[in-house]
């Protein structure tokens, strides 16, 4: 589908209601959620878009403000005939999910915020910038790319690295290139987040909300997570033994938590 001339790709996994929209973080892609989807195992219908400038979606020169990502998410829901969805957002996708739920409460039946908050820790932000701006432009082959992934993101299982090889990169004239657009990443990172705005939007949320924090996260600290729970009237917090990428470290536990929230509505 397209919105405003930008092609938007998404993948779906069939399952039971409610329909669940999955929003990935910066530099990732819709199939980032593969391990989570496998753990859901049909208990929910899942829809995972490639954000603009990411995956196989379009790469406009401009238009990377949060409002554009929220409008894209609504366009995907409209194209699929989904009036209200459970929304799960990780990192950048979580900040967009907050805005979606606060500004369009009639479209969101529940919200899961995965390791994201208005005031991310400096260590995590600096690491993300370093990896996204300092990465090699291309790789000769999958072996070279795999060595890079293992070196920069150690400790994952083979399924995670295979997912990265299959979906973070694309083949082009004998080389492997990143699917995420460097221009898009630069424009997203260059925008200074308005922390007060996000705290205000969190306070406006009224849908059932689950905050998920990885105990080894370098992005969402324990104090920040507790403050979010105090700010959102309908929120509760769970902490899983994981880093920032909870869906990769603990897909089964995250899937159970999301399914439980869906069943309570």
mmCIF file of C-alpha atoms in Angstrom:
data_model
loop_
_atom_site.group_PDB
_atom_site.id
_atom_site.type_symbol
_atom_site.label_atom_id
_atom_site.label_comp_id
_atom_site.label_asym_id
_atom_site.label_seq_id
_atom_site.Cartn_x
_atom_site.Cartn_y
_atom_site.Cartn_z
ATOM 1 C CA UNK A 1 0.000 0.000 0.000
ATOM 2 C CA UNK A 2 1.035 3.654 -0.294
ATOM 3 C CA UNK A 3 0.433 6.822 1.714
ATOM 4 C CA UNK A 4 1.406 10.180 0.341
ATOM 5 C CA UNK A 5 3.453 8.545 -2.359
ATOM 6 C CA UNK A 6 5.444 6.401 0.089
ATOM 7 C CA UNK A 7 5.129 2.646 -0.296
ATOM 8 C CA UNK A 8 4.482 0.858 2.992
ATOM 9 C CA UNK A 9 5.204 -2.846 3.272
ATOM 10 C CA UNK A 10 3.946 -5.024 6.086
ATOM 11 C CA UNK A 11 3.818 -8.702 6.989
ATOM 12 C CA UNK A 12 1.008 -10.584 8.681
ATOM 13 C CA UNK A 13 0.661 -13.695 10.801
ATOM 14 C CA UNK A 14 -2.892 -15.088 11.011
ATOM 15 C CA UNK A 15 -4.396 -15.639 14.410
ATOM 16 C CA UNK A 16 -7.202 -14.944 16.822
ATOM 17 C CA UNK A 17 -8.504 -11.466 17.668
ATOM 18 C CA UNK A 18 -7.695 -8.854 18.678
ATOM 19 C CA UNK A 19 -5.555 -7.705 15.745
ATOM 20 C CA UNK A 20 -2.176 -6.615 17.053
ATOM 21 C CA UNK A 21 0.051 -3.994 15.429
ATOM 22 C CA UNK A 22 3.808 -4.422 15.968
ATOM 23 C CA UNK A 23 6.037 -1.341 15.589
ATOM 24 C CA UNK A 24 9.798 -1.926 15.417
ATOM 25 C CA UNK A 25 12.712 0.244 16.514
ATOM 26 C CA UNK A 26 15.135 2.350 14.518
ATOM 27 C CA UNK A 27 17.246 0.418 12.035
ATOM 28 C CA UNK A 28 15.044 -2.662 12.228
ATOM 29 C CA UNK A 29 12.199 -4.072 10.107
ATOM 30 C CA UNK A 30 8.816 -5.787 10.408
ATOM 31 C CA UNK A 31 10.288 -9.278 10.429
ATOM 32 C CA UNK A 32 12.234 -8.292 13.554
ATOM 33 C CA UNK A 33 9.171 -9.766 15.287
ATOM 34 C CA UNK A 34 9.583 -13.275 13.811
ATOM 35 C CA UNK A 35 10.625 -14.984 17.050
ATOM 36 C CA UNK A 36 7.836 -13.225 18.940
ATOM 37 C CA UNK A 37 5.327 -14.275 16.254
ATOM 38 C CA UNK A 38 6.499 -17.857 16.501
ATOM 39 C CA UNK A 39 5.910 -17.739 20.262
ATOM 40 C CA UNK A 40 2.447 -16.203 19.812
ATOM 41 C CA UNK A 41 1.638 -19.252 17.659
ATOM 42 C CA UNK A 42 -1.720 -18.025 16.354
ATOM 43 C CA UNK A 43 -3.062 -16.721 19.653
ATOM 44 C CA UNK A 44 -3.244 -13.236 18.094
ATOM 45 C CA UNK A 45 -3.441 -11.851 14.580
ATOM 46 C CA UNK A 46 -0.217 -9.920 14.045
ATOM 47 C CA UNK A 47 0.602 -7.104 11.618
ATOM 48 C CA UNK A 48 4.166 -5.781 11.425
ATOM 49 C CA UNK A 49 4.942 -2.895 9.053
ATOM 50 C CA UNK A 50 8.353 -1.912 7.798
ATOM 51 C CA UNK A 51 8.578 1.713 8.928
ATOM 52 C CA UNK A 52 9.301 4.266 6.212
ATOM 53 C CA UNK A 53 13.009 4.310 5.440
ATOM 54 C CA UNK A 54 13.301 0.760 6.795
ATOM 55 C CA UNK A 55 12.952 -2.746 5.415
ATOM 56 C CA UNK A 56 11.242 -2.785 2.047
ATOM 57 C CA UNK A 57 9.117 0.310 2.594
ATOM 58 C CA UNK A 58 9.719 3.518 0.664
ATOM 59 C CA UNK A 59 12.637 5.843 1.318
ATOM 60 C CA UNK A 60 11.478 9.455 0.971
ATOM 61 C CA UNK A 61 14.093 12.180 1.197
ATOM 62 C CA UNK A 62 12.149 13.849 4.005
ATOM 63 C CA UNK A 63 9.173 13.090 6.206
ATOM 64 C CA UNK A 64 10.628 11.302 9.234
ATOM 65 C CA UNK A 65 8.807 13.224 11.938
ATOM 66 C CA UNK A 66 6.925 11.120 14.510
ATOM 67 C CA UNK A 67 3.607 12.328 13.103
ATOM 68 C CA UNK A 68 4.427 10.722 9.754
ATOM 69 C CA UNK A 69 5.135 7.344 11.352
ATOM 70 C CA UNK A 70 1.872 7.537 13.306
ATOM 71 C CA UNK A 71 -0.038 8.405 10.124
ATOM 72 C CA UNK A 72 1.602 5.448 8.386
ATOM 73 C CA UNK A 73 0.481 3.115 11.177
ATOM 74 C CA UNK A 74 -3.089 4.375 10.896
ATOM 75 C CA UNK A 75 -2.971 3.929 7.115
ATOM 76 C CA UNK A 76 -1.924 0.291 7.529
ATOM 77 C CA UNK A 77 -4.790 -0.317 9.946
ATOM 78 C CA UNK A 78 -7.210 1.354 7.535
ATOM 79 C CA UNK A 79 -5.954 -0.692 4.588
ATOM 80 C CA UNK A 80 -6.585 -3.898 6.549
ATOM 81 C CA UNK A 81 -10.000 -2.778 7.813
ATOM 82 C CA UNK A 82 -8.873 -2.764 11.446
ATOM 83 C CA UNK A 83 -10.833 -0.278 13.541
ATOM 84 C CA UNK A 84 -9.089 -0.921 16.863
ATOM 85 C CA UNK A 85 -5.862 -2.754 17.551
ATOM 86 C CA UNK A 86 -3.671 -3.826 20.376
ATOM 87 C CA UNK A 87 -0.429 -1.928 19.711
ATOM 88 C CA UNK A 88 3.011 -3.226 20.669
ATOM 89 C CA UNK A 89 5.935 -0.856 20.170
ATOM 90 C CA UNK A 90 9.645 -1.346 20.791
ATOM 91 C CA UNK A 91 12.114 1.520 21.196
ATOM 92 C CA UNK A 92 11.414 4.061 18.404
ATOM 93 C CA UNK A 93 8.258 2.131 17.576
ATOM 94 C CA UNK A 94 7.241 2.442 21.209
ATOM 95 C CA UNK A 95 7.488 6.232 21.103
ATOM 96 C CA UNK A 96 5.276 6.197 18.020
ATOM 97 C CA UNK A 97 2.877 3.840 19.788
ATOM 98 C CA UNK A 98 2.585 6.313 22.679
ATOM 99 C CA UNK A 99 1.624 9.092 20.289
ATOM 100 C CA UNK A 100 -0.789 6.827 18.414
ATOM 101 C CA UNK A 101 -2.607 5.807 21.593
ATOM 102 C CA UNK A 102 -2.684 9.328 23.056
ATOM 103 C CA UNK A 103 -3.760 11.129 19.885
ATOM 104 C CA UNK A 104 -6.090 8.442 18.487
ATOM 105 C CA UNK A 105 -7.513 6.642 21.529
ATOM 106 C CA UNK A 106 -10.422 5.298 19.514
ATOM 107 C CA UNK A 107 -8.012 3.189 17.426
ATOM 108 C CA UNK A 108 -6.060 1.574 20.283
ATOM 109 C CA UNK A 109 -7.614 -1.016 22.576
ATOM 110 C CA UNK A 110 -4.434 -1.711 24.511
ATOM 111 C CA UNK A 111 -0.780 -0.749 24.522
ATOM 112 C CA UNK A 112 2.476 -2.598 25.172
ATOM 113 C CA UNK A 113 5.597 -0.442 25.487
ATOM 114 C CA UNK A 114 8.725 -2.547 25.164
ATOM 115 C CA UNK A 115 11.844 -0.988 26.658
ATOM 116 C CA UNK A 116 11.022 2.580 25.737
ATOM 117 C CA UNK A 117 10.459 5.755 27.696
ATOM 118 C CA UNK A 118 10.554 9.536 27.388
ATOM 119 C CA UNK A 119 14.061 9.774 28.853
ATOM 120 C CA UNK A 120 16.273 7.032 27.409
ATOM 121 C CA UNK A 121 19.579 6.382 29.117
ATOM 122 C CA UNK A 122 22.607 8.019 27.522
ATOM 123 C CA UNK A 123 24.543 4.760 27.227
ATOM 124 C CA UNK A 124 21.886 3.156 25.055
ATOM 125 C CA UNK A 125 21.419 6.203 22.866
ATOM 126 C CA UNK A 126 25.142 6.549 22.254
ATOM 127 C CA UNK A 127 25.446 2.866 21.396
ATOM 128 C CA UNK A 128 22.564 3.087 18.915
ATOM 129 C CA UNK A 129 24.066 6.120 17.214
ATOM 130 C CA UNK A 130 27.484 4.484 17.041
ATOM 131 C CA UNK A 131 26.124 1.296 15.482
ATOM 132 C CA UNK A 132 23.795 3.011 13.030
ATOM 133 C CA UNK A 133 26.201 5.667 11.790
ATOM 134 C CA UNK A 134 29.441 3.693 11.981
ATOM 135 C CA UNK A 135 28.315 0.468 10.368
ATOM 136 C CA UNK A 136 29.965 -0.816 7.170
ATOM 137 C CA UNK A 137 28.185 0.243 4.006
ATOM 138 C CA UNK A 138 28.138 -3.320 2.662
ATOM 139 C CA UNK A 139 29.388 -6.869 3.211
ATOM 140 C CA UNK A 140 31.017 -9.224 0.742
ATOM 141 C CA UNK A 141 28.940 -12.208 1.826
ATOM 142 C CA UNK A 142 26.858 -13.657 4.645
ATOM 143 C CA UNK A 143 29.916 -14.892 6.526
ATOM 144 C CA UNK A 144 31.344 -11.393 6.770
ATOM 145 C CA UNK A 145 27.965 -9.995 7.813
ATOM 146 C CA UNK A 146 27.492 -12.735 10.411
ATOM 147 C CA UNK A 147 30.897 -11.991 11.919
ATOM 148 C CA UNK A 148 29.895 -8.325 12.177
ATOM 149 C CA UNK A 149 26.582 -9.136 13.896
ATOM 150 C CA UNK A 150 28.252 -11.503 16.350
ATOM 151 C CA UNK A 151 30.924 -8.943 17.176
ATOM 152 C CA UNK A 152 28.636 -5.920 17.636
ATOM 153 C CA UNK A 153 25.652 -7.747 19.199
ATOM 154 C CA UNK A 154 27.038 -10.803 21.005
ATOM 155 C CA UNK A 155 25.109 -13.330 23.032
ATOM 156 C CA UNK A 156 22.140 -14.147 20.810
ATOM 157 C CA UNK A 157 21.158 -17.537 19.452
ATOM 158 C CA UNK A 158 21.495 -18.665 15.861
ATOM 159 C CA UNK A 159 17.841 -17.832 15.109
ATOM 160 C CA UNK A 160 18.442 -14.145 15.848
ATOM 161 C CA UNK A 161 21.545 -13.921 13.670
ATOM 162 C CA UNK A 162 19.778 -15.756 10.860
ATOM 163 C CA UNK A 163 16.913 -13.270 11.113
ATOM 164 C CA UNK A 164 19.369 -10.376 10.888
ATOM 165 C CA UNK A 165 21.037 -11.865 7.824
ATOM 166 C CA UNK A 166 17.715 -12.494 6.089
ATOM 167 C CA UNK A 167 15.920 -9.237 6.855
ATOM 168 C CA UNK A 168 18.361 -6.499 7.885
ATOM 169 C CA UNK A 169 20.282 -6.903 4.614
ATOM 170 C CA UNK A 170 19.474 -7.274 0.938
ATOM 171 C CA UNK A 171 21.489 -8.563 -1.978
ATOM 172 C CA UNK A 172 22.657 -6.027 -4.549
ATOM 173 C CA UNK A 173 25.082 -6.775 -7.360
ATOM 174 C CA UNK A 174 26.902 -9.474 -5.449
ATOM 175 C CA UNK A 175 27.102 -7.595 -2.139
ATOM 176 C CA UNK A 176 24.872 -7.327 0.911
ATOM 177 C CA UNK A 177 23.517 -3.855 1.674
ATOM 178 C CA UNK A 178 21.445 -2.592 4.578
ATOM 179 C CA UNK A 179 17.703 -2.376 4.006
ATOM 180 C CA UNK A 180 17.429 0.640 6.327
ATOM 181 C CA UNK A 181 18.225 3.935 4.617
ATOM 182 C CA UNK A 182 21.192 5.929 6.031
ATOM 183 C CA UNK A 183 19.438 9.208 5.235
ATOM 184 C CA UNK A 184 16.349 8.102 7.167
ATOM 185 C CA UNK A 185 18.437 7.054 10.163
ATOM 186 C CA UNK A 186 20.313 10.357 10.203
ATOM 187 C CA UNK A 187 17.115 12.404 10.015
ATOM 188 C CA UNK A 188 15.456 10.396 12.787
ATOM 189 C CA UNK A 189 18.464 10.660 15.086
ATOM 190 C CA UNK A 190 18.956 14.353 14.339
ATOM 191 C CA UNK A 191 15.513 15.195 15.671
ATOM 192 C CA UNK A 192 15.613 16.137 19.342
ATOM 193 C CA UNK A 193 12.907 14.338 21.271
ATOM 194 C CA UNK A 194 10.557 16.502 23.321
ATOM 195 C CA UNK A 195 10.593 14.674 26.648
ATOM 196 C CA UNK A 196 7.906 16.865 28.195
ATOM 197 C CA UNK A 197 5.601 16.116 25.271
ATOM 198 C CA UNK A 198 5.997 12.358 25.725
ATOM 199 C CA UNK A 199 5.407 12.574 29.472
ATOM 200 C CA UNK A 200 2.248 14.581 28.780
ATOM 201 C CA UNK A 201 1.054 12.001 26.268
ATOM 202 C CA UNK A 202 1.770 9.177 28.712
ATOM 203 C CA UNK A 203 -0.390 10.927 31.285
ATOM 204 C CA UNK A 204 -3.217 11.158 28.758
ATOM 205 C CA UNK A 205 -3.321 7.414 28.111
ATOM 206 C CA UNK A 206 -6.445 5.618 29.267
ATOM 207 C CA UNK A 207 -6.186 2.246 27.544
ATOM 208 C CA UNK A 208 -4.793 -0.814 29.382
ATOM 209 C CA UNK A 209 -1.025 -0.423 29.171
ATOM 210 C CA UNK A 210 1.787 -2.864 29.839
ATOM 211 C CA UNK A 211 5.331 -1.556 30.250
ATOM 212 C CA UNK A 212 8.010 -4.154 29.594
ATOM 213 C CA UNK A 213 11.567 -3.506 30.724
ATOM 214 C CA UNK A 214 14.659 -5.612 30.155
ATOM 215 C CA UNK A 215 16.610 -5.835 33.395
ATOM 216 C CA UNK A 216 19.882 -5.505 31.442
ATOM 217 C CA UNK A 217 18.583 -2.633 29.314
ATOM 218 C CA UNK A 218 20.825 0.333 28.598
ATOM 219 C CA UNK A 219 17.821 2.355 27.362
ATOM 220 C CA UNK A 220 15.013 2.160 29.945
ATOM 221 C CA UNK A 221 16.206 2.387 33.533
ATOM 222 C CA UNK A 222 14.346 1.023 36.535
ATOM 223 C CA UNK A 223 13.515 4.487 37.866
ATOM 224 C CA UNK A 224 12.216 5.651 34.483
ATOM 225 C CA UNK A 225 9.986 2.590 34.212
ATOM 226 C CA UNK A 226 8.554 3.159 37.686
ATOM 227 C CA UNK A 227 7.823 6.793 36.867
ATOM 228 C CA UNK A 228 5.979 5.693 33.723
ATOM 229 C CA UNK A 229 3.763 3.389 35.793
ATOM 230 C CA UNK A 230 3.010 6.255 38.166
ATOM 231 C CA UNK A 231 2.171 8.549 35.222
ATOM 232 C CA UNK A 232 -0.159 6.208 33.307
ATOM 233 C CA UNK A 233 -3.326 5.522 35.321
ATOM 234 C CA UNK A 234 -3.922 2.131 33.660
ATOM 235 C CA UNK A 235 -0.343 0.835 33.508
ATOM 236 C CA UNK A 236 1.509 -2.043 35.063
ATOM 237 C CA UNK A 237 5.145 -3.046 34.738
ATOM 238 C CA UNK A 238 6.892 -6.344 34.136
ATOM 239 C CA UNK A 239 10.646 -6.813 34.032
ATOM 240 C CA UNK A 240 12.228 -9.664 32.094
ATOM 241 C CA UNK A 241 15.817 -10.859 32.232
ATOM 242 C CA UNK A 242 16.785 -9.300 28.926
ATOM 243 C CA UNK A 243 18.629 -6.465 27.265
ATOM 244 C CA UNK A 244 17.036 -3.731 25.197
ATOM 245 C CA UNK A 245 15.794 -6.209 22.570
ATOM 246 C CA UNK A 246 13.314 -8.036 24.775
ATOM 247 C CA UNK A 247 11.563 -9.623 21.772
ATOM 248 C CA UNK A 248 14.844 -11.299 20.803
ATOM 249 C CA UNK A 249 16.038 -12.247 24.287
ATOM 250 C CA UNK A 250 12.712 -13.413 25.743
ATOM 251 C CA UNK A 251 10.182 -13.884 22.914
ATOM 252 C CA UNK A 252 8.113 -16.532 24.734
ATOM 253 C CA UNK A 253 7.753 -14.538 27.950
ATOM 254 C CA UNK A 254 6.894 -11.377 26.015
ATOM 255 C CA UNK A 255 4.349 -13.281 23.921
ATOM 256 C CA UNK A 256 2.654 -14.633 27.047
ATOM 257 C CA UNK A 257 2.504 -11.161 28.612
ATOM 258 C CA UNK A 258 1.008 -9.598 25.482
ATOM 259 C CA UNK A 259 -1.535 -12.426 25.125
ATOM 260 C CA UNK A 260 -2.535 -12.028 28.769
ATOM 261 C CA UNK A 261 -3.161 -8.308 28.256
ATOM 262 C CA UNK A 262 -5.264 -9.068 25.177
ATOM 263 C CA UNK A 263 -7.352 -11.631 27.074
ATOM 264 C CA UNK A 264 -8.202 -9.141 29.796
ATOM 265 C CA UNK A 265 -9.933 -6.705 27.444
#
